[in-house]
């Protein structure tokens, strides 16, 4: 659970974003405390991915503030690269490097970006593979792994950079149903270990169990923010209630 008086790990203030004529983020304000797990839900096209991507500036914003650990996200250059090293991201598609082993996938960025000695990077990577339950796959190539194993490798790869915050954008949406649970279990254990997490997902069970707060987005705006027990009780706005009746 988040400490009450710590400065937020992520702060969005008055964030506006357009794609041409489309207003995709409408005056978005959100604070994510250190150690907090925020689950973002909402209909397809409501701006959830865009919100996630503004946090590490994969999407620049037209106006408003984005801060990570109290520092405004830089527009470009080395400062932006440093920021991105602190913000781990896991997507729907596992996007591991296909021609590298799982172990190499985990070691590349720590060695090249953080300047960690190779031997140390390998030791730390093996510990992470152990943690996500695929240490036996270290020498395999991504295509030799199941989807669930690949996504666990992708999570371990993001963790190898020792990020301050982890962003997950529908990390289980591309998985066969029997593999969803193993990925959610890894995410739940990360949450329990105190990782700051922003998770876009349609897995309402995960939101109930793991979220400190649920954010409901609709048409580019944050419509509701509530602890899961309150959010799922359905006492919120009409839009929230109609969304819940469609997904529950
Ligand atoms: P969600 O993740 O909630 O499904 P997105 O953030 O992906 O929503 O998209 C929000 C809206 O912005 C959608 O209408 C989508 O079609 C549009 N959009 C997303 N990315 C782009 C882009 N690169 N160019 C133009 N429109 C985009
Ligand atoms: Mg999306």
PDB file of C-alpha atoms and ligand atoms in Angstrom:
ATOM      1  CA  UNK A   1       0.000   0.000   0.000  1.00  0.00           C
ATOM      2  CA  UNK A   2       1.186   3.527  -0.744  1.00  0.00           C
ATOM      3  CA  UNK A   3       2.729   5.734   1.889  1.00  0.00           C
ATOM      4  CA  UNK A   4       0.368   8.636   2.501  1.00  0.00           C
ATOM      5  CA  UNK A   5       2.712  11.625   2.425  1.00  0.00           C
ATOM      6  CA  UNK A   6       5.286  10.484  -0.161  1.00  0.00           C
ATOM      7  CA  UNK A   7       5.436  12.526  -3.399  1.00  0.00           C
ATOM      8  CA  UNK A   8       3.743  10.693  -6.282  1.00  0.00           C
ATOM      9  CA  UNK A   9       5.842   8.409  -8.469  1.00  0.00           C
ATOM     10  CA  UNK A  10       3.764   9.467 -11.468  1.00  0.00           C
ATOM     11  CA  UNK A  11       1.876  12.736 -11.780  1.00  0.00           C
ATOM     12  CA  UNK A  12      -0.284  13.800 -14.711  1.00  0.00           C
ATOM     13  CA  UNK A  13      -1.774  17.278 -14.587  1.00  0.00           C
ATOM     14  CA  UNK A  14      -4.101  18.762 -17.166  1.00  0.00           C
ATOM     15  CA  UNK A  15      -2.828  16.455 -19.878  1.00  0.00           C
ATOM     16  CA  UNK A  16      -4.336  17.055 -23.321  1.00  0.00           C
ATOM     17  CA  UNK A  17      -3.611  14.973 -26.390  1.00  0.00           C
ATOM     18  CA  UNK A  18      -5.031  15.064 -29.907  1.00  0.00           C
ATOM     19  CA  UNK A  19      -4.611  12.792 -32.883  1.00  0.00           C
ATOM     20  CA  UNK A  20      -5.615  15.220 -35.610  1.00  0.00           C
ATOM     21  CA  UNK A  21      -9.217  16.159 -34.910  1.00  0.00           C
ATOM     22  CA  UNK A  22      -9.593  13.416 -32.296  1.00  0.00           C
ATOM     23  CA  UNK A  23      -9.289  14.608 -28.685  1.00  0.00           C
ATOM     24  CA  UNK A  24      -7.848  11.444 -27.087  1.00  0.00           C
ATOM     25  CA  UNK A  25      -6.869  12.711 -23.644  1.00  0.00           C
ATOM     26  CA  UNK A  26      -9.107  15.349 -22.099  1.00  0.00           C
ATOM     27  CA  UNK A  27      -7.603  17.222 -19.213  1.00  0.00           C
ATOM     28  CA  UNK A  28      -6.289  14.121 -17.476  1.00  0.00           C
ATOM     29  CA  UNK A  29      -5.130  14.421 -13.844  1.00  0.00           C
ATOM     30  CA  UNK A  30      -3.718  11.368 -12.098  1.00  0.00           C
ATOM     31  CA  UNK A  31      -1.273  10.771  -9.263  1.00  0.00           C
ATOM     32  CA  UNK A  32       0.203   7.335  -8.677  1.00  0.00           C
ATOM     33  CA  UNK A  33       1.891   7.016  -5.290  1.00  0.00           C
ATOM     34  CA  UNK A  34       5.101   5.080  -4.803  1.00  0.00           C
ATOM     35  CA  UNK A  35       4.133   1.447  -4.272  1.00  0.00           C
ATOM     36  CA  UNK A  36       0.622   1.974  -5.539  1.00  0.00           C
ATOM     37  CA  UNK A  37      -1.127  -0.241  -8.086  1.00  0.00           C
ATOM     38  CA  UNK A  38      -3.515   1.669 -10.338  1.00  0.00           C
ATOM     39  CA  UNK A  39      -5.624  -0.382 -12.725  1.00  0.00           C
ATOM     40  CA  UNK A  40      -7.028   1.488 -15.731  1.00  0.00           C
ATOM     41  CA  UNK A  41     -10.217   0.160 -17.296  1.00  0.00           C
ATOM     42  CA  UNK A  42     -12.611   1.461 -19.897  1.00  0.00           C
ATOM     43  CA  UNK A  43     -14.070   0.789 -23.327  1.00  0.00           C
ATOM     44  CA  UNK A  44     -11.890   0.183 -26.363  1.00  0.00           C
ATOM     45  CA  UNK A  45     -10.699   3.480 -27.821  1.00  0.00           C
ATOM     46  CA  UNK A  46     -11.171   5.418 -24.583  1.00  0.00           C
ATOM     47  CA  UNK A  47      -7.486   6.426 -24.422  1.00  0.00           C
ATOM     48  CA  UNK A  48      -6.050   3.877 -21.975  1.00  0.00           C
ATOM     49  CA  UNK A  49      -3.020   2.987 -24.111  1.00  0.00           C
ATOM     50  CA  UNK A  50      -2.399   6.620 -24.936  1.00  0.00           C
ATOM     51  CA  UNK A  51      -2.496   7.491 -21.236  1.00  0.00           C
ATOM     52  CA  UNK A  52       0.086   4.787 -20.526  1.00  0.00           C
ATOM     53  CA  UNK A  53       2.285   5.911 -23.385  1.00  0.00           C
ATOM     54  CA  UNK A  54       2.324   9.546 -22.273  1.00  0.00           C
ATOM     55  CA  UNK A  55       4.022   8.471 -19.023  1.00  0.00           C
ATOM     56  CA  UNK A  56       7.251   7.528 -20.810  1.00  0.00           C
ATOM     57  CA  UNK A  57       6.657   9.956 -23.673  1.00  0.00           C
ATOM     58  CA  UNK A  58       6.084   7.351 -26.324  1.00  0.00           C
ATOM     59  CA  UNK A  59       3.321   9.893 -26.969  1.00  0.00           C
ATOM     60  CA  UNK A  60       4.136  13.587 -26.576  1.00  0.00           C
ATOM     61  CA  UNK A  61       1.344  15.674 -25.077  1.00  0.00           C
ATOM     62  CA  UNK A  62      -0.006  18.970 -26.407  1.00  0.00           C
ATOM     63  CA  UNK A  63      -0.313  20.511 -22.965  1.00  0.00           C
ATOM     64  CA  UNK A  64      -0.210  19.601 -19.313  1.00  0.00           C
ATOM     65  CA  UNK A  65       2.457  18.124 -17.091  1.00  0.00           C
ATOM     66  CA  UNK A  66       3.866  14.613 -16.860  1.00  0.00           C
ATOM     67  CA  UNK A  67       6.245  13.962 -13.963  1.00  0.00           C
ATOM     68  CA  UNK A  68       7.950  10.725 -12.965  1.00  0.00           C
ATOM     69  CA  UNK A  69       9.404  10.635  -9.465  1.00  0.00           C
ATOM     70  CA  UNK A  70       9.001  14.393  -9.271  1.00  0.00           C
ATOM     71  CA  UNK A  71      10.887  15.131 -12.490  1.00  0.00           C
ATOM     72  CA  UNK A  72       9.157  16.511 -15.607  1.00  0.00           C
ATOM     73  CA  UNK A  73       9.479  13.964 -18.413  1.00  0.00           C
ATOM     74  CA  UNK A  74      12.074  15.359 -20.823  1.00  0.00           C
ATOM     75  CA  UNK A  75      11.108  15.956 -24.453  1.00  0.00           C
ATOM     76  CA  UNK A  76      14.075  14.193 -26.036  1.00  0.00           C
ATOM     77  CA  UNK A  77      17.715  13.218 -25.887  1.00  0.00           C
ATOM     78  CA  UNK A  78      19.751  11.554 -23.171  1.00  0.00           C
ATOM     79  CA  UNK A  79      17.466  12.814 -20.400  1.00  0.00           C
ATOM     80  CA  UNK A  80      14.475  11.113 -22.044  1.00  0.00           C
ATOM     81  CA  UNK A  81      16.483   7.899 -22.476  1.00  0.00           C
ATOM     82  CA  UNK A  82      17.302   7.972 -18.749  1.00  0.00           C
ATOM     83  CA  UNK A  83      13.653   8.491 -17.877  1.00  0.00           C
ATOM     84  CA  UNK A  84      12.608   5.583 -20.092  1.00  0.00           C
ATOM     85  CA  UNK A  85      15.161   3.367 -18.371  1.00  0.00           C
ATOM     86  CA  UNK A  86      13.286   4.037 -15.111  1.00  0.00           C
ATOM     87  CA  UNK A  87       9.865   3.242 -16.575  1.00  0.00           C
ATOM     88  CA  UNK A  88       9.357  -0.411 -17.484  1.00  0.00           C
ATOM     89  CA  UNK A  89       6.703  -1.198 -20.052  1.00  0.00           C
ATOM     90  CA  UNK A  90       5.024  -4.454 -20.963  1.00  0.00           C
ATOM     91  CA  UNK A  91       2.710  -4.574 -23.967  1.00  0.00           C
ATOM     92  CA  UNK A  92       0.094  -6.936 -25.272  1.00  0.00           C
ATOM     93  CA  UNK A  93       2.593  -8.297 -27.818  1.00  0.00           C
ATOM     94  CA  UNK A  94       5.571  -9.675 -25.959  1.00  0.00           C
ATOM     95  CA  UNK A  95       8.072  -8.122 -28.392  1.00  0.00           C
ATOM     96  CA  UNK A  96      11.138  -9.968 -27.201  1.00  0.00           C
ATOM     97  CA  UNK A  97      14.149  -9.888 -29.515  1.00  0.00           C
ATOM     98  CA  UNK A  98      13.492 -13.016 -31.586  1.00  0.00           C
ATOM     99  CA  UNK A  99      17.127 -13.772 -32.418  1.00  0.00           C
ATOM    100  CA  UNK A 100      18.422 -13.530 -28.865  1.00  0.00           C
ATOM    101  CA  UNK A 101      18.048 -16.062 -26.096  1.00  0.00           C
ATOM    102  CA  UNK A 102      15.768 -15.268 -23.205  1.00  0.00           C
ATOM    103  CA  UNK A 103      18.813 -14.589 -21.008  1.00  0.00           C
ATOM    104  CA  UNK A 104      20.310 -12.221 -23.599  1.00  0.00           C
ATOM    105  CA  UNK A 105      16.963 -10.450 -23.873  1.00  0.00           C
ATOM    106  CA  UNK A 106      17.223  -9.658 -20.167  1.00  0.00           C
ATOM    107  CA  UNK A 107      20.904  -8.662 -20.204  1.00  0.00           C
ATOM    108  CA  UNK A 108      21.088  -6.377 -23.233  1.00  0.00           C
ATOM    109  CA  UNK A 109      19.641  -3.157 -21.835  1.00  0.00           C
ATOM    110  CA  UNK A 110      21.242  -3.381 -18.375  1.00  0.00           C
ATOM    111  CA  UNK A 111      24.655  -3.847 -20.028  1.00  0.00           C
ATOM    112  CA  UNK A 112      24.218  -1.299 -22.815  1.00  0.00           C
ATOM    113  CA  UNK A 113      22.110   1.363 -21.106  1.00  0.00           C
ATOM    114  CA  UNK A 114      23.022   0.987 -17.429  1.00  0.00           C
ATOM    115  CA  UNK A 115      26.624  -0.101 -18.000  1.00  0.00           C
ATOM    116  CA  UNK A 116      26.284  -3.134 -15.689  1.00  0.00           C
ATOM    117  CA  UNK A 117      29.141  -5.658 -16.085  1.00  0.00           C
ATOM    118  CA  UNK A 118      28.032  -8.663 -18.161  1.00  0.00           C
ATOM    119  CA  UNK A 119      28.591 -11.260 -15.442  1.00  0.00           C
ATOM    120  CA  UNK A 120      26.561  -9.265 -12.942  1.00  0.00           C
ATOM    121  CA  UNK A 121      23.786  -8.694 -15.501  1.00  0.00           C
ATOM    122  CA  UNK A 122      23.594 -12.445 -16.119  1.00  0.00           C
ATOM    123  CA  UNK A 123      23.430 -13.256 -12.414  1.00  0.00           C
ATOM    124  CA  UNK A 124      20.659 -10.714 -11.871  1.00  0.00           C
ATOM    125  CA  UNK A 125      18.819 -11.896 -14.997  1.00  0.00           C
ATOM    126  CA  UNK A 126      18.892 -15.504 -13.799  1.00  0.00           C
ATOM    127  CA  UNK A 127      17.435 -14.423 -10.462  1.00  0.00           C
ATOM    128  CA  UNK A 128      14.612 -12.626 -12.290  1.00  0.00           C
ATOM    129  CA  UNK A 129      13.912 -15.644 -14.516  1.00  0.00           C
ATOM    130  CA  UNK A 130      13.797 -17.719 -11.335  1.00  0.00           C
ATOM    131  CA  UNK A 131      11.314 -15.249  -9.888  1.00  0.00           C
ATOM    132  CA  UNK A 132       8.962 -15.431 -12.887  1.00  0.00           C
ATOM    133  CA  UNK A 133       9.337 -19.217 -12.992  1.00  0.00           C
ATOM    134  CA  UNK A 134      11.195 -19.716 -16.281  1.00  0.00           C
ATOM    135  CA  UNK A 135      14.849 -20.104 -15.255  1.00  0.00           C
ATOM    136  CA  UNK A 136      14.901 -23.345 -17.254  1.00  0.00           C
ATOM    137  CA  UNK A 137      14.194 -21.328 -20.428  1.00  0.00           C
ATOM    138  CA  UNK A 138      17.205 -19.009 -20.112  1.00  0.00           C
ATOM    139  CA  UNK A 139      19.015 -20.494 -23.108  1.00  0.00           C
ATOM    140  CA  UNK A 140      15.904 -20.801 -25.294  1.00  0.00           C
ATOM    141  CA  UNK A 141      14.793 -18.439 -28.020  1.00  0.00           C
ATOM    142  CA  UNK A 142      11.447 -16.639 -27.590  1.00  0.00           C
ATOM    143  CA  UNK A 143       9.706 -18.715 -30.268  1.00  0.00           C
ATOM    144  CA  UNK A 144      10.454 -21.854 -28.211  1.00  0.00           C
ATOM    145  CA  UNK A 145       8.366 -20.493 -25.323  1.00  0.00           C
ATOM    146  CA  UNK A 146       4.602 -20.477 -24.837  1.00  0.00           C
ATOM    147  CA  UNK A 147       2.843 -17.110 -24.923  1.00  0.00           C
ATOM    148  CA  UNK A 148       2.592 -17.037 -21.148  1.00  0.00           C
ATOM    149  CA  UNK A 149       6.279 -17.826 -20.772  1.00  0.00           C
ATOM    150  CA  UNK A 150       7.169 -15.135 -23.325  1.00  0.00           C
ATOM    151  CA  UNK A 151       5.134 -12.565 -21.446  1.00  0.00           C
ATOM    152  CA  UNK A 152       6.782 -13.566 -18.165  1.00  0.00           C
ATOM    153  CA  UNK A 153      10.148 -13.166 -19.917  1.00  0.00           C
ATOM    154  CA  UNK A 154       9.050  -9.714 -21.116  1.00  0.00           C
ATOM    155  CA  UNK A 155       8.143  -8.754 -17.540  1.00  0.00           C
ATOM    156  CA  UNK A 156      11.505 -10.030 -16.299  1.00  0.00           C
ATOM    157  CA  UNK A 157      13.247  -8.072 -19.050  1.00  0.00           C
ATOM    158  CA  UNK A 158      11.539  -4.865 -17.944  1.00  0.00           C
ATOM    159  CA  UNK A 159      12.428  -5.606 -14.302  1.00  0.00           C
ATOM    160  CA  UNK A 160      16.080  -6.141 -15.243  1.00  0.00           C
ATOM    161  CA  UNK A 161      16.390  -2.366 -15.637  1.00  0.00           C
ATOM    162  CA  UNK A 162      15.267  -1.907 -12.007  1.00  0.00           C
ATOM    163  CA  UNK A 163      12.482   0.463 -13.017  1.00  0.00           C
ATOM    164  CA  UNK A 164      10.815   2.849 -10.586  1.00  0.00           C
ATOM    165  CA  UNK A 165       7.445   2.171 -12.133  1.00  0.00           C
ATOM    166  CA  UNK A 166       6.030  -0.546 -14.379  1.00  0.00           C
ATOM    167  CA  UNK A 167       3.402   0.126 -17.046  1.00  0.00           C
ATOM    168  CA  UNK A 168       1.364  -2.795 -18.330  1.00  0.00           C
ATOM    169  CA  UNK A 169      -0.845  -2.302 -21.382  1.00  0.00           C
ATOM    170  CA  UNK A 170      -3.217  -5.259 -21.676  1.00  0.00           C
ATOM    171  CA  UNK A 171      -0.450  -7.730 -20.866  1.00  0.00           C
ATOM    172  CA  UNK A 172      -2.734 -10.767 -21.052  1.00  0.00           C
ATOM    173  CA  UNK A 173      -4.999  -9.818 -23.960  1.00  0.00           C
ATOM    174  CA  UNK A 174      -3.007 -11.760 -26.562  1.00  0.00           C
ATOM    175  CA  UNK A 175      -2.712 -14.910 -24.444  1.00  0.00           C
ATOM    176  CA  UNK A 176      -4.611 -18.134 -24.652  1.00  0.00           C
ATOM    177  CA  UNK A 177      -6.956 -18.302 -21.657  1.00  0.00           C
ATOM    178  CA  UNK A 178      -4.998 -21.014 -19.840  1.00  0.00           C
ATOM    179  CA  UNK A 179      -1.919 -18.765 -19.785  1.00  0.00           C
ATOM    180  CA  UNK A 180      -3.532 -15.655 -18.383  1.00  0.00           C
ATOM    181  CA  UNK A 181      -3.366 -16.809 -14.761  1.00  0.00           C
ATOM    182  CA  UNK A 182       0.404 -17.432 -14.752  1.00  0.00           C
ATOM    183  CA  UNK A 183       1.085 -13.890 -15.989  1.00  0.00           C
ATOM    184  CA  UNK A 184      -1.381 -12.322 -13.554  1.00  0.00           C
ATOM    185  CA  UNK A 185       0.270 -14.301 -10.743  1.00  0.00           C
ATOM    186  CA  UNK A 186       3.640 -12.727 -11.575  1.00  0.00           C
ATOM    187  CA  UNK A 187       2.035  -9.271 -11.655  1.00  0.00           C
ATOM    188  CA  UNK A 188       0.257  -9.886  -8.353  1.00  0.00           C
ATOM    189  CA  UNK A 189       3.510 -10.898  -6.691  1.00  0.00           C
ATOM    190  CA  UNK A 190       5.196  -7.762  -8.046  1.00  0.00           C
ATOM    191  CA  UNK A 191       2.374  -5.678  -6.627  1.00  0.00           C
ATOM    192  CA  UNK A 192       2.754  -7.391  -3.258  1.00  0.00           C
ATOM    193  CA  UNK A 193       6.465  -6.612  -3.328  1.00  0.00           C
ATOM    194  CA  UNK A 194       5.650  -2.916  -3.514  1.00  0.00           C
ATOM    195  CA  UNK A 195       6.278  -2.130  -7.187  1.00  0.00           C
ATOM    196  CA  UNK A 196       4.543   1.002  -8.446  1.00  0.00           C
ATOM    197  CA  UNK A 197       2.299  -0.189 -11.267  1.00  0.00           C
ATOM    198  CA  UNK A 198      -0.095   1.230 -13.828  1.00  0.00           C
ATOM    199  CA  UNK A 199      -2.017  -1.634 -15.390  1.00  0.00           C
ATOM    200  CA  UNK A 200      -4.440  -1.391 -18.296  1.00  0.00           C
ATOM    201  CA  UNK A 201      -6.447  -4.590 -18.308  1.00  0.00           C
ATOM    202  CA  UNK A 202      -9.814  -6.181 -18.928  1.00  0.00           C
ATOM    203  CA  UNK A 203      -9.119  -8.686 -16.143  1.00  0.00           C
ATOM    204  CA  UNK A 204     -11.592  -7.449 -13.553  1.00  0.00           C
ATOM    205  CA  UNK A 205     -10.601 -10.204 -11.123  1.00  0.00           C
ATOM    206  CA  UNK A 206      -7.058  -8.852 -11.110  1.00  0.00           C
ATOM    207  CA  UNK A 207      -8.363  -5.320 -10.627  1.00  0.00           C
ATOM    208  CA  UNK A 208     -10.386  -6.433  -7.614  1.00  0.00           C
ATOM    209  CA  UNK A 209      -7.515  -8.329  -6.036  1.00  0.00           C
ATOM    210  CA  UNK A 210      -4.469  -6.217  -6.837  1.00  0.00           C
ATOM    211  CA  UNK A 211      -5.561  -2.623  -7.412  1.00  0.00           C
ATOM    212  CA  UNK A 212      -5.251   0.054  -4.784  1.00  0.00           C
ATOM    213  CA  UNK A 213      -7.396   2.218  -7.053  1.00  0.00           C
ATOM    214  CA  UNK A 214      -9.317   1.624 -10.261  1.00  0.00           C
ATOM    215  CA  UNK A 215      -9.396   4.378 -12.892  1.00  0.00           C
ATOM    216  CA  UNK A 216     -12.290   4.308 -15.340  1.00  0.00           C
ATOM    217  CA  UNK A 217     -11.722   6.111 -18.639  1.00  0.00           C
ATOM    218  CA  UNK A 218     -14.287   6.971 -21.250  1.00  0.00           C
ATOM    219  CA  UNK A 219     -13.826   9.055 -24.408  1.00  0.00           C
ATOM    220  CA  UNK A 220     -10.416  10.351 -23.327  1.00  0.00           C
ATOM    221  CA  UNK A 221     -11.435  11.459 -19.859  1.00  0.00           C
ATOM    222  CA  UNK A 222     -11.004   9.939 -16.420  1.00  0.00           C
ATOM    223  CA  UNK A 223     -14.606   9.510 -15.359  1.00  0.00           C
ATOM    224  CA  UNK A 224     -14.066   7.818 -12.021  1.00  0.00           C
ATOM    225  CA  UNK A 225     -11.266   6.882  -9.623  1.00  0.00           C
ATOM    226  CA  UNK A 226     -12.124   4.606  -6.723  1.00  0.00           C
ATOM    227  CA  UNK A 227     -10.809   1.744  -4.612  1.00  0.00           C
ATOM    228  CA  UNK A 228     -11.869  -1.564  -6.202  1.00  0.00           C
ATOM    229  CA  UNK A 229     -14.453  -2.494  -3.585  1.00  0.00           C
ATOM    230  CA  UNK A 230     -16.201   0.842  -4.177  1.00  0.00           C
ATOM    231  CA  UNK A 231     -15.727   0.803  -7.960  1.00  0.00           C
ATOM    232  CA  UNK A 232     -17.175  -2.683  -8.389  1.00  0.00           C
ATOM    233  CA  UNK A 233     -20.057  -1.956  -6.032  1.00  0.00           C
ATOM    234  CA  UNK A 234     -21.378   0.072  -8.958  1.00  0.00           C
ATOM    235  CA  UNK A 235     -22.358   3.214  -7.092  1.00  0.00           C
ATOM    236  CA  UNK A 236     -20.533   5.453  -9.574  1.00  0.00           C
ATOM    237  CA  UNK A 237     -21.612   7.312 -12.699  1.00  0.00           C
ATOM    238  CA  UNK A 238     -24.052   5.983 -15.293  1.00  0.00           C
ATOM    239  CA  UNK A 239     -21.164   5.439 -17.697  1.00  0.00           C
ATOM    240  CA  UNK A 240     -19.298   3.372 -15.118  1.00  0.00           C
ATOM    241  CA  UNK A 241     -22.402   1.305 -14.384  1.00  0.00           C
ATOM    242  CA  UNK A 242     -23.068   0.553 -18.040  1.00  0.00           C
ATOM    243  CA  UNK A 243     -19.414  -0.425 -18.522  1.00  0.00           C
ATOM    244  CA  UNK A 244     -19.566  -2.722 -15.481  1.00  0.00           C
ATOM    245  CA  UNK A 245     -22.777  -4.355 -16.625  1.00  0.00           C
ATOM    246  CA  UNK A 246     -21.061  -5.138 -19.941  1.00  0.00           C
ATOM    247  CA  UNK A 247     -17.892  -6.650 -18.442  1.00  0.00           C
ATOM    248  CA  UNK A 248     -19.033  -8.361 -15.244  1.00  0.00           C
TER     249      UNK A 248
HETATM  250  P1  LIG B   1      -7.591   2.259 -25.765  1.00  0.00           P
HETATM  251  O1  LIG B   1      -6.223   1.806 -25.384  1.00  0.00           O
HETATM  252  O2  LIG B   1      -8.432   2.671 -24.595  1.00  0.00           O
HETATM  253  O3  LIG B   1      -8.312   1.262 -26.625  1.00  0.00           O
HETATM  254  P2  LIG B   1      -6.158   4.183 -27.360  1.00  0.00           P
HETATM  255  O4  LIG B   1      -5.413   5.037 -26.410  1.00  0.00           O
HETATM  256  O5  LIG B   1      -5.396   3.149 -28.087  1.00  0.00           O
HETATM  257  O6  LIG B   1      -7.434   3.577 -26.650  1.00  0.00           O
HETATM  258  O7  LIG B   1      -6.818   5.093 -28.468  1.00  0.00           O
HETATM  259  C1  LIG B   1      -7.639   6.222 -28.160  1.00  0.00           C
HETATM  260  C2  LIG B   1      -8.156   6.789 -29.457  1.00  0.00           C
HETATM  261  O8  LIG B   1      -7.064   7.339 -30.190  1.00  0.00           O
HETATM  262  C3  LIG B   1      -8.819   5.787 -30.364  1.00  0.00           C
HETATM  263  O9  LIG B   1      -9.897   6.423 -31.010  1.00  0.00           O
HETATM  264  C4  LIG B   1      -7.730   5.431 -31.345  1.00  0.00           C
HETATM  265  O10 LIG B   1      -8.286   5.033 -32.575  1.00  0.00           O
HETATM  266  C5  LIG B   1      -6.978   6.736 -31.474  1.00  0.00           C
HETATM  267  N1  LIG B   1      -5.549   6.562 -31.749  1.00  0.00           N
HETATM  268  C6  LIG B   1      -4.662   5.845 -31.022  1.00  0.00           C
HETATM  269  N2  LIG B   1      -3.421   5.935 -31.523  1.00  0.00           N
HETATM  270  C7  LIG B   1      -3.521   6.727 -32.622  1.00  0.00           C
HETATM  271  C8  LIG B   1      -2.587   7.220 -33.583  1.00  0.00           C
HETATM  272  N3  LIG B   1      -1.291   6.909 -33.504  1.00  0.00           N
HETATM  273  N4  LIG B   1      -3.070   8.012 -34.582  1.00  0.00           N
HETATM  274  C9  LIG B   1      -4.364   8.338 -34.643  1.00  0.00           C
HETATM  275  N5  LIG B   1      -5.296   7.933 -33.770  1.00  0.00           N
HETATM  276  C10 LIG B   1      -4.890   7.131 -32.772  1.00  0.00           C
HETATM  277 MG1  LIG B   2      -5.238   0.022 -25.733  1.00  0.00          MG
END
